[in-house]
Coordinates of C-alpha atoms (C1' of nucleotides) in Angstrom, one line a residue:
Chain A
X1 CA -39.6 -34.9 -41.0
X2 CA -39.5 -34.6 -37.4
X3 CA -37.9 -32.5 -34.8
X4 CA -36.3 -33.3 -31.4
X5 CA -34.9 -30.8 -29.3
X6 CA -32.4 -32.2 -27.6
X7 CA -32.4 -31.7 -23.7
X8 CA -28.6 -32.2 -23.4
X9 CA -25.1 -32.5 -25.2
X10 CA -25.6 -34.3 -28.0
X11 CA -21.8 -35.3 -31.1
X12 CA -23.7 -36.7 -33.7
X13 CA -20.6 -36.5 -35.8
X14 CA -18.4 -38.1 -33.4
X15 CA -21.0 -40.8 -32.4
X16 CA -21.6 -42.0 -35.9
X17 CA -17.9 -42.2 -37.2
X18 CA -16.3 -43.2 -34.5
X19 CA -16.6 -46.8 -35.5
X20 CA -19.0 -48.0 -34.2
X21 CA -21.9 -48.7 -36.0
X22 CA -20.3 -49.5 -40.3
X23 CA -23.3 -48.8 -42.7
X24 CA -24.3 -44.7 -43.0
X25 CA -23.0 -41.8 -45.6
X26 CA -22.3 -38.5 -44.8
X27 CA -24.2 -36.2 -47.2
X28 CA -23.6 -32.9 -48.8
X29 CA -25.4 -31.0 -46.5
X30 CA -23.0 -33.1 -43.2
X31 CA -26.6 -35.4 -42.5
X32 CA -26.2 -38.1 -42.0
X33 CA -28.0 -41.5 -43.7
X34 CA -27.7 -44.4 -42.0
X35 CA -29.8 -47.5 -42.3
X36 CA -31.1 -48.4 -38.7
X37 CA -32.2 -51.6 -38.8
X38 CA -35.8 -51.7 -40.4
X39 CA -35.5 -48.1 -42.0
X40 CA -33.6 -45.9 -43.1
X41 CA -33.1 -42.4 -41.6
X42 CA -31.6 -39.2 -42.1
X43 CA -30.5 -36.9 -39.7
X44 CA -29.3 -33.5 -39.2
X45 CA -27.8 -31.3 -35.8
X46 CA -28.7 -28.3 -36.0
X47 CA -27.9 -26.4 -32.8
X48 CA -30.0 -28.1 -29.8
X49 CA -32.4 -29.8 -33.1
X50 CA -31.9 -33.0 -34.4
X51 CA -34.2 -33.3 -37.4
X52 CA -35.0 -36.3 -38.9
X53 CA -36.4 -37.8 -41.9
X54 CA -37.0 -41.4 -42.4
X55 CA -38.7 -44.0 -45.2
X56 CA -40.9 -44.9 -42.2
X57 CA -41.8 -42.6 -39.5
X58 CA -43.7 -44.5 -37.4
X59 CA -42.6 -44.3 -34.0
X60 CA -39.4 -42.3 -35.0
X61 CA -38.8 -40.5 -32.5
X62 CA -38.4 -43.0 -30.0
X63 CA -36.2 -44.8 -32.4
X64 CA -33.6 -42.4 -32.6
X65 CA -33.9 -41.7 -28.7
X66 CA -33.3 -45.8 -28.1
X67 CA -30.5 -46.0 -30.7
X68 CA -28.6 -42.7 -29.7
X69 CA -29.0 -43.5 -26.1
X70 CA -30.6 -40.0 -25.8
X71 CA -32.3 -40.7 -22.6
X72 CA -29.3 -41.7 -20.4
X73 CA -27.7 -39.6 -17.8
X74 CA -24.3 -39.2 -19.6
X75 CA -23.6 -35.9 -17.7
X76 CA -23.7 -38.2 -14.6
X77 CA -21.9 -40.9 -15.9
X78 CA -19.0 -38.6 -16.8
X79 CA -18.9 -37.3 -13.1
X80 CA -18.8 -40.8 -11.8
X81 CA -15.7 -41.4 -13.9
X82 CA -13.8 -39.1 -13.0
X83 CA -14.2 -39.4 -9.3
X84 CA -12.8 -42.9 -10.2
X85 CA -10.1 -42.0 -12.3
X86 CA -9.1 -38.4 -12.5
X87 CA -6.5 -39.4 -15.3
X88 CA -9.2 -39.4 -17.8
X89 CA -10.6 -35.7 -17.5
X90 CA -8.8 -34.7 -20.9
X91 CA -10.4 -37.8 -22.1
X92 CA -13.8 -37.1 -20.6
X93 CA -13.4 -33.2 -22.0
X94 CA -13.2 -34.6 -25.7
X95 CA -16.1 -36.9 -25.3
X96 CA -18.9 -34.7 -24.5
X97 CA -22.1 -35.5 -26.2
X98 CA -20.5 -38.7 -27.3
X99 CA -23.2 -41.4 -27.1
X100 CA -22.6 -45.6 -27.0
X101 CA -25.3 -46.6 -30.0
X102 CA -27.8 -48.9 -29.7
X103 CA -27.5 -51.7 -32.8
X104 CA -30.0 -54.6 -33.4
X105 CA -27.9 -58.1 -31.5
X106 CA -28.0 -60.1 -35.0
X107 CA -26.2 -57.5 -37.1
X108 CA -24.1 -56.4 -34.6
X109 CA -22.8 -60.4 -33.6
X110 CA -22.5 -60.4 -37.5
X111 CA -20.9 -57.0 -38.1
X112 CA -17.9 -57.6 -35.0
X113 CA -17.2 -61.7 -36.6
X114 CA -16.3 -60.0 -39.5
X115 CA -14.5 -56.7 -37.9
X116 CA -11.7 -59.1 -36.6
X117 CA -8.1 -58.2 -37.8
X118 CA -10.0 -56.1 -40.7
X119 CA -11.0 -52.5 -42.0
X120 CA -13.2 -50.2 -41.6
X121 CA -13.9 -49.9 -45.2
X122 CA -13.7 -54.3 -45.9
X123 CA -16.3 -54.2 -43.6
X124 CA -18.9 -52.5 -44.8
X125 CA -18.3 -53.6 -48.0
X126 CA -19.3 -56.9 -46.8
X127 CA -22.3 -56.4 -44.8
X128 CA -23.4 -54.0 -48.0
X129 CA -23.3 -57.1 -49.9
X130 CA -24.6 -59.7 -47.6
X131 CA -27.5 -56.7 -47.2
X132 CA -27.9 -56.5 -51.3
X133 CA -28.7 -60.1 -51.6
X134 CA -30.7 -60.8 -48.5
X135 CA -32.3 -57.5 -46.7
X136 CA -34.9 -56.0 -47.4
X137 CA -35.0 -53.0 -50.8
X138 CA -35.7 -49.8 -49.4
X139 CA -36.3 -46.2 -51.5
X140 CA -35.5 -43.6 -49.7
X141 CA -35.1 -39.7 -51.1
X142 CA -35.1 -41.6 -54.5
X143 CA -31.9 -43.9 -53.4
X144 CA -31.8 -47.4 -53.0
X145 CA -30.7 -49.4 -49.8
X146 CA -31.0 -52.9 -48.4
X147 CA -32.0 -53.2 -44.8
X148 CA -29.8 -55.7 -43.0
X149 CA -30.9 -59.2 -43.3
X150 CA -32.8 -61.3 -40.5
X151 CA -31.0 -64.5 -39.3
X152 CA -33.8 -66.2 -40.7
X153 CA -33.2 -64.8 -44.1
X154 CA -29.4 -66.1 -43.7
X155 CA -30.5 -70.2 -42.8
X156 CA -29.7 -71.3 -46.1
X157 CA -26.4 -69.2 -47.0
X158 CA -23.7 -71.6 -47.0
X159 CA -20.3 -71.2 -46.2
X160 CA -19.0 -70.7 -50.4
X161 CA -21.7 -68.4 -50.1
X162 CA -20.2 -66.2 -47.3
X163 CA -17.2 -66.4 -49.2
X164 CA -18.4 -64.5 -51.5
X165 CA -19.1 -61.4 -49.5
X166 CA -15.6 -61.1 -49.0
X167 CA -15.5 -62.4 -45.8
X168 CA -12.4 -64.1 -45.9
X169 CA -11.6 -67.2 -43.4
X170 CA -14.6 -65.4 -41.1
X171 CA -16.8 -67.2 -43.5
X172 CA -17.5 -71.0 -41.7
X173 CA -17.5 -68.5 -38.5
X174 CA -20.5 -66.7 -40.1
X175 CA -22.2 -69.5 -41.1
X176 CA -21.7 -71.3 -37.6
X177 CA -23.2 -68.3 -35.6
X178 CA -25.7 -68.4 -38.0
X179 CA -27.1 -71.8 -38.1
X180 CA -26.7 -71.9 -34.1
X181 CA -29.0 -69.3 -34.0
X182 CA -31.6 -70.6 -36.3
X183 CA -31.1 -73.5 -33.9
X184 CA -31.7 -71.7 -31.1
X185 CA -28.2 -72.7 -29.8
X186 CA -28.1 -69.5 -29.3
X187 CA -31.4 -67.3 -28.6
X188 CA -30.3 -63.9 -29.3
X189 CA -32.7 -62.7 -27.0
X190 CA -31.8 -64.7 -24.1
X191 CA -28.3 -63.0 -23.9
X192 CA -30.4 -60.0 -22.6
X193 CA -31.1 -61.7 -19.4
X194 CA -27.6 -63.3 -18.6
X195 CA -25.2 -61.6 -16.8
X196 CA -22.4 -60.3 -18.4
X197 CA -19.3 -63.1 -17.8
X198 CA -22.0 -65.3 -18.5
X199 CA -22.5 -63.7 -21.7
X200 CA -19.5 -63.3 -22.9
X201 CA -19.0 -67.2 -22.2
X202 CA -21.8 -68.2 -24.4
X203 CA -20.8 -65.9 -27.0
X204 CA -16.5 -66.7 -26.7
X205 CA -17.9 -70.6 -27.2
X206 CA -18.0 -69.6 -30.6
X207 CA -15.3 -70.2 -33.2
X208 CA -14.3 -66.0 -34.0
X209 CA -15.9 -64.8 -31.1
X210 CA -12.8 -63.7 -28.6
X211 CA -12.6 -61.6 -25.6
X212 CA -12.7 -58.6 -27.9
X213 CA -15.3 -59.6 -30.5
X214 CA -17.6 -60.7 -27.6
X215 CA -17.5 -57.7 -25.7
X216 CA -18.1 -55.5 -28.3
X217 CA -21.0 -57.4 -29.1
X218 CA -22.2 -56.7 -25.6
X219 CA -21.4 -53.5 -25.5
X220 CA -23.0 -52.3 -28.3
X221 CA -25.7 -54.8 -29.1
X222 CA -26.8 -55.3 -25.7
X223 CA -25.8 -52.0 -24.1
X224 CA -24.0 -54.4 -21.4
X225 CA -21.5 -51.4 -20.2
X226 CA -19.5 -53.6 -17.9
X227 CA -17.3 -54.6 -20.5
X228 CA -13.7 -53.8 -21.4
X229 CA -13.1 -54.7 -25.3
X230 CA -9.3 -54.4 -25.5
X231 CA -7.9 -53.7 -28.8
X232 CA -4.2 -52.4 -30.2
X233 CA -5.1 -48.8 -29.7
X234 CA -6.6 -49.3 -26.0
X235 CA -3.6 -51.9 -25.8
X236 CA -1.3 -49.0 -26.4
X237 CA -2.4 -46.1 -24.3
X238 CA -2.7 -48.5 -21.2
X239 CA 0.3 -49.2 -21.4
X240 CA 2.0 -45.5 -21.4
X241 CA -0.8 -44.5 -19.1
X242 CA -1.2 -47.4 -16.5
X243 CA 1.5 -49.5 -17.4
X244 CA -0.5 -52.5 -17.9
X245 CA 1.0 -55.0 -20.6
X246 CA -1.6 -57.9 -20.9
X247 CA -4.9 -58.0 -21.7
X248 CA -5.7 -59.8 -18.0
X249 CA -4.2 -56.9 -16.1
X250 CA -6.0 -54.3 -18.2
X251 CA -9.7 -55.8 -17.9
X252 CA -8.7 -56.2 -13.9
X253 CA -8.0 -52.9 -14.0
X254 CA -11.4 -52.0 -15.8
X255 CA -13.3 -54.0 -13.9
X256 CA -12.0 -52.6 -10.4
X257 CA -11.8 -49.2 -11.2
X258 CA -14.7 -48.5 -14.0
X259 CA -17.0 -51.1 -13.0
X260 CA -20.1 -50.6 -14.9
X261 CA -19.1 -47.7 -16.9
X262 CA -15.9 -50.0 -18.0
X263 CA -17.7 -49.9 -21.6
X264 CA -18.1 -46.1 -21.5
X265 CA -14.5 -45.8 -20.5
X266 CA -13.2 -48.1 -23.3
X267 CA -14.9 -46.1 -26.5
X268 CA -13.5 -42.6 -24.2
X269 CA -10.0 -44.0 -24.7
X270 CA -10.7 -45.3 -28.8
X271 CA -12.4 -42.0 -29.8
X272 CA -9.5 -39.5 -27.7
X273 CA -6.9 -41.7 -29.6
X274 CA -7.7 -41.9 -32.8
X275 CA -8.9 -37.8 -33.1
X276 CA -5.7 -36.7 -31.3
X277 CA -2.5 -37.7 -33.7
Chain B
dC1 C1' 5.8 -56.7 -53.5
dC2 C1' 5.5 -56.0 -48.5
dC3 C1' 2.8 -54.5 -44.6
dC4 C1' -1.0 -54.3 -41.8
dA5 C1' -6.0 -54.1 -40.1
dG6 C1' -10.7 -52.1 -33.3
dG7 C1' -8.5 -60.6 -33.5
dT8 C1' -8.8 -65.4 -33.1
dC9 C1' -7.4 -70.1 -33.8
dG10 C1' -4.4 -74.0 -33.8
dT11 C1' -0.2 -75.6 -32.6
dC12 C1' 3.8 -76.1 -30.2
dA13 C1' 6.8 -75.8 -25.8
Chain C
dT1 C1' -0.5 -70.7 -19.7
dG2 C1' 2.3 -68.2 -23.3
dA3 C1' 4.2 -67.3 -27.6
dC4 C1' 3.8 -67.3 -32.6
dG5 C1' 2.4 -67.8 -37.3
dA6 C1' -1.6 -68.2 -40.4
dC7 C1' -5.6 -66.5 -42.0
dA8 C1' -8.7 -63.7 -46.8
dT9 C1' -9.1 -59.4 -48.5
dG10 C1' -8.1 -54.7 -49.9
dG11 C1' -5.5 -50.4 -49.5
dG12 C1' -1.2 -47.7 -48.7

DNA sequence: CCCCAGGTCGTCA
DNA sequence: TGACGACATGGG
């Protein structure tokens, strides 16, 4: 177990349900278990503590700093915002603490393929089961859990295969993205140092990799902020808000008035949405 | 049984 | 370009 005290405002509940990261429970005791790439951890707010318990501690601490984005300025970020657009303070008011996560590029290209015109629930059933016959067994406070498999691990999975993780018609698209990489087609690690329209043109070359897939990809794999994922829900409330009625006009938009914080912006507009009804 | 999901593709005009 | 239906799967 290990402590951090947290030096400023911190949602862990709104940061891991919001939708953006698929495979973690919400225990008894409101902790949370989620499996973080190559461990699984458990973590608790309580008041300015997060405390946190993990199947592998090394170098824990850091971990949940990198994937919570704990060391960014997001007090800052907020300001900068709103001198931009003072539409969004009631937005900005019901964000605080809320944190873009940090997710490991493989499982997050795999996790958004499979998010397209899907469920919440449909997906993480499928990545449970691609995890269950491919990741890595992991006990963890005498529970069982299956890290998310390497795209190495995945080279020989063919496309029946996919099928049946429930994938639907995203399976070729799985199997594609997954033999490019092995390939090297596509060095996961090289989208680090392209810029972002760049990026999202490497990635969009894939079949079931749109504007929306792409960017979320880049958002929240590669913590590229200057992108504007536009969905149904941000579709609607720019609309009403801005009047903007194509997905062109709304990323113009984005990318004029948010610039890099476009990303930020984006998951401000999701998260108020879908908590207000 | 119909409808739809944090979309994207293929196919027409 | 722009519109429109199809697409697997599961839940309401």
């Amino acid at each position: 177990m290990i402590k951090l005290e947290l030096s400023n405002d911190f949602n862990l509940d709104d940061t891991v349900t919001c939708g953006q990261i698929f495979r973690f429970d919400k225990e008894l005791d409101n902790s949370y278990t989620i499996i973080l790439d190559d461990r699984v951890i458990n973590i608790k707010k309580e008041d300015n503590t997060l405390l946190v318990e993990s199947n592998n501690e090394d170098n824990l601490k850091n971990k949940i700093i990198e994937y919570f984005d704990l060391d960014r300025d997001y007090d800052n970020i907020n300001k900068q915002i709103l001198l931009m657009d003072s539409k969004l303070k009631k937005v900005i008011d019901s964000c605080i603490g809320f944190k873009i996560i940090k997710q490991y590029p493989f499982e997050t290209i795999m996790e958004y393929i499979i998010s397209s015109n899907n469920r919440v629930p449909s997906i993480r059933n499928s990545l449970d089961k691609i995890s269950e016959k491919y990741g890595k067994k992991v006990t963890f406070k005498n529970k069982i859990y299956y890290l998310f498999p390497n795209y190495i691990d995945l080279k020989n999975v063919s496309i029946d295969e996919f099928r049946t993780f429930k994938v639907g018609f995203r399976d070729k698209y799985l199997y594609d993205v997954v033999q490019s990489i092995n390939k090297n087609d596509l060095n996961i690690d090289e989208i680090y140092k392209l810029d972002t329209d760049k990026s999202l043109e490497k990635l969009m070359s894939f079949n079931g990799v749109g504007p929306k897939v792409s960017s979320c990809i880049l958002l929240f794999g590669y913590q590229k902020f200057d992108v504007f994922p536009v969905d149904t829900w941000v579709k609607k409330i720019m609309k009403e808000e801005y009047n903007l009625d194509t997905q062109e006009k709304i990323i113009k938009y984005a990318k004029e008035n948010y610039k890099e914080y476009s990303g930020i912006v984006i998951q401000y507009l999701f998260h108020y949405n879908r908590n207000k009804k």
